[in-house]
Tab-separated table of C-alpha atoms in Angstrom:
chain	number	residue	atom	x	y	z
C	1	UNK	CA	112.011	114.926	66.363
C	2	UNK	CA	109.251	115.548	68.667
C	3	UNK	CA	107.967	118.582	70.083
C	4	UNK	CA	110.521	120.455	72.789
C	5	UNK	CA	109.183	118.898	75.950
C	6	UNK	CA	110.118	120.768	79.224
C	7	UNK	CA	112.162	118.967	82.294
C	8	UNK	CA	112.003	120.449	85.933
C	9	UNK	CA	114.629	120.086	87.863
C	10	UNK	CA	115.228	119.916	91.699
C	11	UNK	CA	118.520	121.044	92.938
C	12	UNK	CA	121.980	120.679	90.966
C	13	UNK	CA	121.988	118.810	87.589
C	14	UNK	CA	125.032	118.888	86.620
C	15	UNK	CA	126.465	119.091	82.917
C	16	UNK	CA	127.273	115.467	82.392
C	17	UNK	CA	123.652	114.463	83.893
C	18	UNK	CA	121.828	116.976	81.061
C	19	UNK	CA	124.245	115.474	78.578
C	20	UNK	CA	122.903	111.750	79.300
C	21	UNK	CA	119.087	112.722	79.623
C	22	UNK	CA	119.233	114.730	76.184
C	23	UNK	CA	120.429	111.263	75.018
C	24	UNK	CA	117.953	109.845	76.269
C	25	UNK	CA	115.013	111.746	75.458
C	26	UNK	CA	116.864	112.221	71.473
C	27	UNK	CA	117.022	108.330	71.561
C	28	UNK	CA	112.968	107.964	72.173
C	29	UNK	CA	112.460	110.736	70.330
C	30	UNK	CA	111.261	112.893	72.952
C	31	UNK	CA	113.059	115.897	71.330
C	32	UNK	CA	115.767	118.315	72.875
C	33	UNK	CA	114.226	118.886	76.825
C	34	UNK	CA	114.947	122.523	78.492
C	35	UNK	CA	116.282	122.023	81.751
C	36	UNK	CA	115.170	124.781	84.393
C	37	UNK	CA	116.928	124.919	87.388
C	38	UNK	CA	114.918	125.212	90.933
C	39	UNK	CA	116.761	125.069	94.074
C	40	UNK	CA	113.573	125.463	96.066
C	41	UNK	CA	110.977	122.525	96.515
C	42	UNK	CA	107.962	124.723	96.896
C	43	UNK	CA	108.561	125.994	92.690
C	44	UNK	CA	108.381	122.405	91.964
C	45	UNK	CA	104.796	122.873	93.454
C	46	UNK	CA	103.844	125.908	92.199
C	47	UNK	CA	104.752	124.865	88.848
C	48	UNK	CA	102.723	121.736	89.274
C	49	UNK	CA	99.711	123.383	90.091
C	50	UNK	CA	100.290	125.828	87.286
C	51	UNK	CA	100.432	123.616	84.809
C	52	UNK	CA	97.724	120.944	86.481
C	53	UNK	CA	95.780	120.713	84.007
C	54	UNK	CA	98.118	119.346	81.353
C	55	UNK	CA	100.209	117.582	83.971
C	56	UNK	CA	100.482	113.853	83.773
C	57	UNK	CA	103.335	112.639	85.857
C	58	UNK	CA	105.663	114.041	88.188
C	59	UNK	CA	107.709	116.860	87.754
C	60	UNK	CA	111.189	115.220	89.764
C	61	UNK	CA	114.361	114.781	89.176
C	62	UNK	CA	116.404	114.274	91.965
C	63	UNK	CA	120.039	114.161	92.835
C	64	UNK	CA	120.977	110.083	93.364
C	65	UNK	CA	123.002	108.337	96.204
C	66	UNK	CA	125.505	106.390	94.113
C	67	UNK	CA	123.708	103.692	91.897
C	68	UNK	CA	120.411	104.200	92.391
C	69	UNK	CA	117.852	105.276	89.739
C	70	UNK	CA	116.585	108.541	89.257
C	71	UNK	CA	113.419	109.110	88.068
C	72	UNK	CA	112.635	111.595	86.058
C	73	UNK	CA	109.228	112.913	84.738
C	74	UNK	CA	108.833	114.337	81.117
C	75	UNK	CA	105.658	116.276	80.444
C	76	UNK	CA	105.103	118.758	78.016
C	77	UNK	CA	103.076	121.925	79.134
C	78	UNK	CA	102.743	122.733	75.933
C	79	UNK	CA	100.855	120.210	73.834
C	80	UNK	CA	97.946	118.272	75.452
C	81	UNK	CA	98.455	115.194	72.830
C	82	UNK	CA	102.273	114.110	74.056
C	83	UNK	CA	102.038	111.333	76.260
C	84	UNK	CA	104.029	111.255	79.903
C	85	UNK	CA	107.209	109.659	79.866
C	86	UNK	CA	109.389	108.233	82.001
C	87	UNK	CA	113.002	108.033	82.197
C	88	UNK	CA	115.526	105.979	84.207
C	89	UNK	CA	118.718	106.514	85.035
C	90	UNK	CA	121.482	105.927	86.909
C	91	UNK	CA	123.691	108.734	88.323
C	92	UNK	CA	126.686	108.559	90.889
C	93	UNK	CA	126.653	111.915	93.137
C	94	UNK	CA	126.722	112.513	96.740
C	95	UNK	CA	123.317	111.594	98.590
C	96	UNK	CA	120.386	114.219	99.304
C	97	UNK	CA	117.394	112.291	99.413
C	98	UNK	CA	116.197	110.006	101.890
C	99	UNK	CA	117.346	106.272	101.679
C	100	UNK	CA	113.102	105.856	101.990
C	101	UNK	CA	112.547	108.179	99.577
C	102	UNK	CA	114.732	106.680	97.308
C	103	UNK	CA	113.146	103.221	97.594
C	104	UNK	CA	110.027	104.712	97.200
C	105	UNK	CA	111.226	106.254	93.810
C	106	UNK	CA	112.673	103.143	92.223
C	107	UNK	CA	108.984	100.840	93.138
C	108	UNK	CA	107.195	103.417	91.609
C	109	UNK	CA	109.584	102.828	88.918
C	110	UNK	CA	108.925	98.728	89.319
C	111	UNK	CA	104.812	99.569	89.158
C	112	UNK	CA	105.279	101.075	85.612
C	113	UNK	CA	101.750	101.954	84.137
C	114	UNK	CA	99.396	101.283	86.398
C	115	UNK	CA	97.102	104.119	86.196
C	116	UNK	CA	98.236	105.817	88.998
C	117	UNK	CA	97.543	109.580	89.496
C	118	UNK	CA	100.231	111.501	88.251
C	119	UNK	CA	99.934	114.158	90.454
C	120	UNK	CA	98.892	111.970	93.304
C	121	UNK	CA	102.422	110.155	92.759
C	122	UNK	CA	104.173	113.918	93.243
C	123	UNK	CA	102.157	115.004	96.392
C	124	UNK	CA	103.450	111.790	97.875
C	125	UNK	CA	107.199	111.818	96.430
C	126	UNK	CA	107.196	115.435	98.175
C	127	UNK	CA	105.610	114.645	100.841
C	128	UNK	CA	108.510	111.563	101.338
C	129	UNK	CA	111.315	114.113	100.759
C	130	UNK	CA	109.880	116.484	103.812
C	131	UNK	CA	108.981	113.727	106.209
C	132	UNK	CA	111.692	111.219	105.587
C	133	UNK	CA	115.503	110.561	107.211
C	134	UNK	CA	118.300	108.598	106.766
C	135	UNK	CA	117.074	106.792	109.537
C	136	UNK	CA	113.149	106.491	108.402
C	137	UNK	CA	111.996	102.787	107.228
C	138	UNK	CA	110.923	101.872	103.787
C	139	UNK	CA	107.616	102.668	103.014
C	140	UNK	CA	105.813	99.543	100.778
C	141	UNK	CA	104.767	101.647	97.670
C	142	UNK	CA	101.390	100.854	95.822
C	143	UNK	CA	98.079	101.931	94.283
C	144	UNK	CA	94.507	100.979	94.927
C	145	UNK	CA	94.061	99.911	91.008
C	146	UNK	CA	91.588	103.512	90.476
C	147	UNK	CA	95.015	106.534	90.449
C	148	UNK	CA	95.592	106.419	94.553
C	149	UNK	CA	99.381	106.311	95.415
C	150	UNK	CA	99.694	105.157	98.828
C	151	UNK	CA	102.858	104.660	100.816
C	152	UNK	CA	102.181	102.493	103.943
C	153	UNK	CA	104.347	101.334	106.964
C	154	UNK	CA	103.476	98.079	109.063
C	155	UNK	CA	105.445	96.661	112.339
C	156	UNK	CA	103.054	93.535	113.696
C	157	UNK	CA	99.326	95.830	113.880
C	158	UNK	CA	101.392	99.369	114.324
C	159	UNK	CA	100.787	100.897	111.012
C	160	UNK	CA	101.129	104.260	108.499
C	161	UNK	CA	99.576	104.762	105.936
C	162	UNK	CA	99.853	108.145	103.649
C	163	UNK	CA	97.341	107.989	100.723
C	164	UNK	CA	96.640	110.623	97.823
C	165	UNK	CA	94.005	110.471	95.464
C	166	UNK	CA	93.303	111.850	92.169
C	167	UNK	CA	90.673	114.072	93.960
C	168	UNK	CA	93.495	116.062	95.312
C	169	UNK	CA	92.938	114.445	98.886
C	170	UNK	CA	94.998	112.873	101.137
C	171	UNK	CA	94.382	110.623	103.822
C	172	UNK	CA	96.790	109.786	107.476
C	173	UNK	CA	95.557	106.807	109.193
C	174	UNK	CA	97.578	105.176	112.129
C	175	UNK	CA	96.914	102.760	114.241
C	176	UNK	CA	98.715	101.442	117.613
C	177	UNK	CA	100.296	98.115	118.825
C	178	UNK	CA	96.919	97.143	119.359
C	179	UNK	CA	95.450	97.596	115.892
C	180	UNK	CA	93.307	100.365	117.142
C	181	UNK	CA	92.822	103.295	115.053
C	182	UNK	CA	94.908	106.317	116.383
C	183	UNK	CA	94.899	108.420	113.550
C	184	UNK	CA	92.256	109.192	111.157
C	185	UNK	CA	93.272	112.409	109.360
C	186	UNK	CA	91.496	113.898	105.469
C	187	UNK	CA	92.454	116.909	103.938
C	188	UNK	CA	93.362	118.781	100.773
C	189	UNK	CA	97.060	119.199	100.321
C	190	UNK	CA	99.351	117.449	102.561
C	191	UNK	CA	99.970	116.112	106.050
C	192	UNK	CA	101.918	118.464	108.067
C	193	UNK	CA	105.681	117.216	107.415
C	194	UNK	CA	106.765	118.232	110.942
C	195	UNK	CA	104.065	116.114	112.325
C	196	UNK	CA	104.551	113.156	109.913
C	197	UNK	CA	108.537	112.973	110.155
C	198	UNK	CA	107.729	112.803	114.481
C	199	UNK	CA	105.777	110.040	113.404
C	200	UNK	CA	107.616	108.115	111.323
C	201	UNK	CA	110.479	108.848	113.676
C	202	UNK	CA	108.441	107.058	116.455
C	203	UNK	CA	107.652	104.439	114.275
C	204	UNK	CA	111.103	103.715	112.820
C	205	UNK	CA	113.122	103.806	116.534
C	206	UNK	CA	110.526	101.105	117.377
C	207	UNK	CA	111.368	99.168	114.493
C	208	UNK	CA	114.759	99.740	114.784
C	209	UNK	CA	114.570	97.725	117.987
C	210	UNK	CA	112.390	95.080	116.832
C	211	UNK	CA	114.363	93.987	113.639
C	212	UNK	CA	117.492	96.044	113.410
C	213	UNK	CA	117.908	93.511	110.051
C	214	UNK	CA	114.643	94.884	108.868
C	215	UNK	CA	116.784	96.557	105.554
C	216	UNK	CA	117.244	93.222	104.161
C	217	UNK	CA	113.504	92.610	103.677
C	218	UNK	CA	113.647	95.057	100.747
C	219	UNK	CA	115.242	94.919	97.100
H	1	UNK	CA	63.541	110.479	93.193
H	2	UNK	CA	66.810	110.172	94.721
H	3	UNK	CA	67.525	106.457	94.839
H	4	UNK	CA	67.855	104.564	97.827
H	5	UNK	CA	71.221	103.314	99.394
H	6	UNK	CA	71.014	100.085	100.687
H	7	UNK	CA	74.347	98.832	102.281
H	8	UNK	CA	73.526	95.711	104.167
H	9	UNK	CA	71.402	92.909	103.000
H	10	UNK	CA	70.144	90.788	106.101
H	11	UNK	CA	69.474	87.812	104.251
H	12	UNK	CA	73.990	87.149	103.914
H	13	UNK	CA	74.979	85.735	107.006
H	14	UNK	CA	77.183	86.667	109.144
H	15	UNK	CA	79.623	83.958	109.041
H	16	UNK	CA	79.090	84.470	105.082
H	17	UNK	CA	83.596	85.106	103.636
H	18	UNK	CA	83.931	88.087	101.474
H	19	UNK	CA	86.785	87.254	98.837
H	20	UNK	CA	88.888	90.319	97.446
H	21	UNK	CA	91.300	88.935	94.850
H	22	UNK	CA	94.816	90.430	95.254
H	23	UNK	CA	96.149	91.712	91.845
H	24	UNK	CA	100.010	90.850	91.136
H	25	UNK	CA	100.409	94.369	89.853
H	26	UNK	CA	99.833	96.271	91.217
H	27	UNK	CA	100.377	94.302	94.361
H	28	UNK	CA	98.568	95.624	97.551
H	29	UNK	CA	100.575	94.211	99.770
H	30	UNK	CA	102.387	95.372	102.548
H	31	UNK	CA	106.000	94.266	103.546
H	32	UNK	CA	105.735	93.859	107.850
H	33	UNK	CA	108.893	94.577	109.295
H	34	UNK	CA	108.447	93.125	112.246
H	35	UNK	CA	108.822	89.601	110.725
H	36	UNK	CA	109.570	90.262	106.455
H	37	UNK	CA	106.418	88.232	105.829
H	38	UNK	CA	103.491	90.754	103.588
H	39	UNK	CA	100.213	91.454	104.802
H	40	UNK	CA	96.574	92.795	103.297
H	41	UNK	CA	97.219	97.087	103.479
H	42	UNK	CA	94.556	99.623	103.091
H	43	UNK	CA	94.884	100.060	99.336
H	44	UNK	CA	93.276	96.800	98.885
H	45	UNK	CA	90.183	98.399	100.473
H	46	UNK	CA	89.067	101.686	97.905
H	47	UNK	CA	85.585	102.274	98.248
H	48	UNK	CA	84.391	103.028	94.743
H	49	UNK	CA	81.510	104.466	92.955
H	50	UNK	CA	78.823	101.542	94.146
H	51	UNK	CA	80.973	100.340	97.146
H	52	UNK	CA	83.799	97.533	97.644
H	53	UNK	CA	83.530	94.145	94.968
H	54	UNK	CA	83.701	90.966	96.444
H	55	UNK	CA	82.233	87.556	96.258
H	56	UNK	CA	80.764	86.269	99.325
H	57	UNK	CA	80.934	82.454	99.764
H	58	UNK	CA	77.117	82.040	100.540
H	59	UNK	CA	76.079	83.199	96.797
H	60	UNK	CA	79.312	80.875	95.470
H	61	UNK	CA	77.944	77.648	97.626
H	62	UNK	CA	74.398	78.755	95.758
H	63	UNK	CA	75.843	78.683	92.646
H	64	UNK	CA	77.953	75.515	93.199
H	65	UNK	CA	81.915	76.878	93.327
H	66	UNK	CA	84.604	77.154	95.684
H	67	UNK	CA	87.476	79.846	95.953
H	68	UNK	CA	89.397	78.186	93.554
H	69	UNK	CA	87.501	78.770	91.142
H	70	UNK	CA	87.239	82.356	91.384
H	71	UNK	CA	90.564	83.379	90.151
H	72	UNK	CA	93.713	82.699	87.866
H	73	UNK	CA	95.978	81.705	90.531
H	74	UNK	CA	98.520	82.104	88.728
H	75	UNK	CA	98.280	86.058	88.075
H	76	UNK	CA	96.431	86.528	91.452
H	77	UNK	CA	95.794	85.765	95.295
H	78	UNK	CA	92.834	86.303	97.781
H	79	UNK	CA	92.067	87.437	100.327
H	80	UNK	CA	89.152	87.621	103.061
H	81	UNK	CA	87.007	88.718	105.529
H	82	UNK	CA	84.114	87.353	107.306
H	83	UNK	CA	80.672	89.542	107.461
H	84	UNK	CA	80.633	89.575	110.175
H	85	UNK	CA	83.682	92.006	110.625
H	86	UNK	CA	81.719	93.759	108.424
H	87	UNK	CA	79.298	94.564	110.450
H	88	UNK	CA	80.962	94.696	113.477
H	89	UNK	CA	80.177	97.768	115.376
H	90	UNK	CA	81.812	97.797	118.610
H	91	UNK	CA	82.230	100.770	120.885
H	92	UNK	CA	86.091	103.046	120.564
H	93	UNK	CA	87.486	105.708	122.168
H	94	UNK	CA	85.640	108.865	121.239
H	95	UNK	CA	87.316	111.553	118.809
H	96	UNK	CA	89.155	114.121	121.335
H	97	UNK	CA	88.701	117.680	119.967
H	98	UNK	CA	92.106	118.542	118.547
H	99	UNK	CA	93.450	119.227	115.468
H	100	UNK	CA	94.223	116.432	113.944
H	101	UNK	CA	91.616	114.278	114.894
H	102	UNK	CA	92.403	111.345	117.209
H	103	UNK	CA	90.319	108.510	118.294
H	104	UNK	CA	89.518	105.217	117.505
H	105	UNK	CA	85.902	105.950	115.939
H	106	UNK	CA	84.984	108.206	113.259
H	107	UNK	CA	84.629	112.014	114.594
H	108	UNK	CA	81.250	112.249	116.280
H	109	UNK	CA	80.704	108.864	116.936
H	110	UNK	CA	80.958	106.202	120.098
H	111	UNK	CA	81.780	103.370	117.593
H	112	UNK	CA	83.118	101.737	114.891
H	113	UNK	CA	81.871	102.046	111.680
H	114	UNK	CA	80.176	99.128	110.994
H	115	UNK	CA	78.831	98.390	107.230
H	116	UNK	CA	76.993	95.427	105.449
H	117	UNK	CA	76.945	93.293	102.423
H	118	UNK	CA	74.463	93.731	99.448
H	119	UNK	CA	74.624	90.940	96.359
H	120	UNK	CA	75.269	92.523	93.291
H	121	UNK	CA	75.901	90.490	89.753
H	122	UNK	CA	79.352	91.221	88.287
H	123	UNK	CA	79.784	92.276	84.369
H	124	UNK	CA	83.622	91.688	85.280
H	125	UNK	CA	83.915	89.010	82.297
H	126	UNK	CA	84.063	85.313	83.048
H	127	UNK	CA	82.097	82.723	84.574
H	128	UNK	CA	78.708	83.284	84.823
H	129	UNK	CA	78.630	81.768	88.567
H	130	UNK	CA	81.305	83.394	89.522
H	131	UNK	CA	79.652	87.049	88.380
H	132	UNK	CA	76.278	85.738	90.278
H	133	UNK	CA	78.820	85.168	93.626
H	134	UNK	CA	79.087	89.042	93.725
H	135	UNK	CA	78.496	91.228	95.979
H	136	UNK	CA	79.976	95.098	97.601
H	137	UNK	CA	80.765	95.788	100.586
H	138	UNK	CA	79.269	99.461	101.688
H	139	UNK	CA	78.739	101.169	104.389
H	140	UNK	CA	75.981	103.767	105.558
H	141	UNK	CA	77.302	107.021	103.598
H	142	UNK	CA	77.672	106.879	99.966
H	143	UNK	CA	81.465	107.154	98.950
H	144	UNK	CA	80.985	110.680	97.348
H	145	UNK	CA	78.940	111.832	100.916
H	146	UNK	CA	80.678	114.451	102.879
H	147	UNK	CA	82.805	112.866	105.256
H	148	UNK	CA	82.420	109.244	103.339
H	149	UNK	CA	85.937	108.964	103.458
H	150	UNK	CA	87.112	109.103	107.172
H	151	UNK	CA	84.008	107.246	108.288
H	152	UNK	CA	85.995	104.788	105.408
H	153	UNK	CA	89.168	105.182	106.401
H	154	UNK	CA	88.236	103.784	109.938
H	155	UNK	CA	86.137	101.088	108.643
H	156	UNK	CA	88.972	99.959	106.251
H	157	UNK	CA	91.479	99.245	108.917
H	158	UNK	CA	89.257	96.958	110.902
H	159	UNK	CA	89.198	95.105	107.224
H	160	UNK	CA	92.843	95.196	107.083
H	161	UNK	CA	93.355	93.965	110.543
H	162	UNK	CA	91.243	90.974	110.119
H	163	UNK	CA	92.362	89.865	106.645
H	164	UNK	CA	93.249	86.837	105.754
H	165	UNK	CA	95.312	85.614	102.715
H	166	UNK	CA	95.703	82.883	100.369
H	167	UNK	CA	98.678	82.690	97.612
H	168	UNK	CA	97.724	79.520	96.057
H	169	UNK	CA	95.020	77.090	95.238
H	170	UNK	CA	95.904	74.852	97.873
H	171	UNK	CA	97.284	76.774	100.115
H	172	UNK	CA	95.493	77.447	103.389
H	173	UNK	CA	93.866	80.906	105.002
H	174	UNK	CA	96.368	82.886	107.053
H	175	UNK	CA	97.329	86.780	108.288
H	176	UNK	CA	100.548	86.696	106.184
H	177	UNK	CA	102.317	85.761	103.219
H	178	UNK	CA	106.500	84.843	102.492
C-alpha cells in the first residue's frame, strides 16, 4: 500500500462518492486518501499555494451534473517522490458547475500527459468556475506543448483567449469582429472574474445568435 | 559581452511561408462556433527560449523539398504564415490609459508589433534538409525581456489571424479545417 496521499475537496462529497474514490485509489495502489472538506473556493487556493512547491496537479474535485466525469487530483504533500495521479469518475448529483466548466474538465481529461503545468491547469479550472454560466460557450481546451493551459473562445475573428503559464502568469487577449486586438492584458494571478464573466457573457449572447446549434459542435 | 539579438534576417523574403507543424496531441486547434469548422489559436504561437521554430520555404526550395516532406502526416498537420505578416508593422489604435489595457498595439506604441525571420539549423531529429529548412520567428525583445510577453501576445494574434492550414499531404492551404 502506498503512502497516505491527501485529497482536497470542494463542496459536498458525499459518503458513497469517498466510498468509490477509496476504491479507486486502493485499486492503483494509491493508499487510503484523507478527504478534507472545504466549502470555500479561496482554501482550495490557499492550500495550493501552501503546498506549491510539492504540488503537481490540481487540487479539484467537484460535484458532477449527472454523467459527467469528475476529475479529481491526487497529490501527496507529503513525499516529493509520489507521482500525480489522476482519477476519473463518474458521479450522478445535482449540477454546480458550469456546463463550460465541465467540458473544460473532461478535455483536460482527453489531453492526458501532456506536460501541462499542474498548477497552471488549477488557476484556469478556477478561474472557469468564477467566470463561467450555464449559459457561457465551451471553451476549446489546450496547451502550447512547454506547461501553458490555455482555454480559448473563437466566433468568425471575435476571440478569447485565457492563458496560464508555469511562470505563474496569465495572459487575456481579445480581439473584435474585425480581428483587431481589443484586449491585451498580463499579470500574476488571475483575470478579474467579474470582468471576464461580462465578457464571456458578451461573447456567448453573440454566439447564441449566430449558431444557437453551436452545442452540437462539441463531444 | 552580452550577445546580440538578431530577430530578422533581410536576406528571407518576404513572400518566403513559415511552416508550424500542428501536433495531434496536444492539438492547438480551436473549435469556431460560428461555423464548427477548427482554426490555428494562440497556443500554437509560444515564444520560447530562442524564439518561434519554423521552416521557411525559401531554405526548403534551397535544400530541394516541399511541405510534404516536412512532416508525418499522419500524426501531424501544418500550418502557415507568410513573412511578410511577420513583419508587418502597420499603424493601431493607441493603448488608452485604463486599467486593463486596451488598444490594438502594444502599450506605448502607434503600431503593431512587427518581428522577422532568422535561419537557424534544427537538432529536432530527422532529415538533414529538413533541419537546414529551419528557422524562428522573433521579434525585437527577447522572450524573458520585461514586457516580452504583451508586445507577444499582440504579435501572436496577427499570426493567428492570418494562418493558414493544411490536414493532409494533398490537401490544399486554407483558414479552416472540418
Amino acid at each position: 500500500m502506498g503512502a497516505a496521499m491527501s485529497v482536497l475537496s470542494h463542496g459536498v462529497a458525499d459518503a458513497a462518492m469517498i466510498s468509490k474514490i477509496s476504491k479507486i485509489t486502493k485499486a492503483k495502489e494509491l493508499g487510503v486518501p484523507t478527504f478534507v472538506r472545504m466549502s470555500d473556493p479561496m482554501q482550495v487556493t490557499t492550500l495550493t499555494r501552501r503546498f506549491q512547491s510539492k504540488l503537481i496537479g490540481g487540487v479539484d474535485f467537484l460535484p458532477a451534473a449527472d454523467d459527467f466525469p469528475v476529475v479529481v487530483y491526487v497529490y501527496s504533500p507529503h513525499d516529493e517522490t509520489e507521482e500525480i495521479r489522476e482519477i476519473e469518475c463518474v458521479k450522478r448529483t445535482a449540477a454546480t458547475v458550469s456546463p463550460a466548466l465541465a467540458h473544460a474538465l473532461r478535455a483536460f481529461v482527453r489531453l492526458g500527459d501532456q506536460g501541462i503545468d499542474g498548477v497552471a491547469r488549477s488557476r484556469l479550472l478556477m478561474t472557469l468556475r468564477r467566470a463561467t454560466t450555464a449559459a457561457t460557450i465551451y471553451p476549446s481546451i489546450t496547451s502550447d506543448g512547454f506547461g501553458a493551459a490555455i482555454a480559448e473562445w473563437r466566433a468568425g475573428n471575435r476571440m478569447i483567449a485565457i492563458e496560464f503559464t508555469p511562470d505563474g502568469e496569465y495572459s487575456w487577449i481579445a480581439t473584435n469582429d474585425e480581428g483587431s486586438l481589443e484586449r491585451n492584458e498580463v499579470g500574476i494571478g488571475e483575470p478579474d472574474p467579474a470582468e471576464l464573466a461580462e465578457s464571456l457573457e458578451q461573447f456567448s449572447d453573440h454566439v447564441a445568435v449566430l449558431n444557437s446549434s453551436w452545442r452540437q459542435l462539441f463531444d | 559581452m552580452k550577445a546580440e539579438w538578431t530577430y530578422d534576417d533581410p536576406s528571407i523574403p518576404d513572400d518566403a511561408l513559415l511552416y508550424r507543424r500542428v501536433t495531434k496531441q496536444p492539438d492547438n486547434l480551436v473549435r469556431d462556433v460560428s461555423d464548427g469548422r477548427r482554426k490555428v489559436g494562440i497556443a500554437l504561437f509560444s515564444y520560447r527560449a530562442d524564439g518561434l521554430s519554423i521552416y521557411a520555404s525559401c531554405l526548403m526550395d534551397r535544400e530541394g523539398i516541399s511541405d510534404v516532406e516536412l512532416i508525418d502526416w499522419t500524426q501531424e498537420k501544418l500550418a502557415c504564415v507568410s513573412t511578410d505578416v511577420v513583419r508587418r508593422s502597420e499603424p493601431g489604435d493607441p493603448y488608452v490609459g485604463t486599467r486593463p489595457p486596451t488598444g490594438t498595439v502594444p502599450a506605448g506604441e502607434a503600431h503593431e508589433t512587427g518581428g522577422g525571420v532568422v535561419a537557424c539549423v534544427s537538432s529536432h531529429p530527422g532529415d538533414p534538409r529538413v533541419q537546414r529548412s529551419h528557422g524562428l520567428v522573433r521579434i525585437h525583445l527577447k522572450p524573458d525581456s520585461i514586457d516580452a510577453k504583451r508586445h507577444w501576445n499582440a504579435f501572436r494574434v496577427k499570426l493567428v489571424m492570418a494562418a493558414l492550414l493544411k490536414d493532409s499531404s494533398s490537401a490544399g492551404w486554407t483558414q479552416s479545417i472540418a
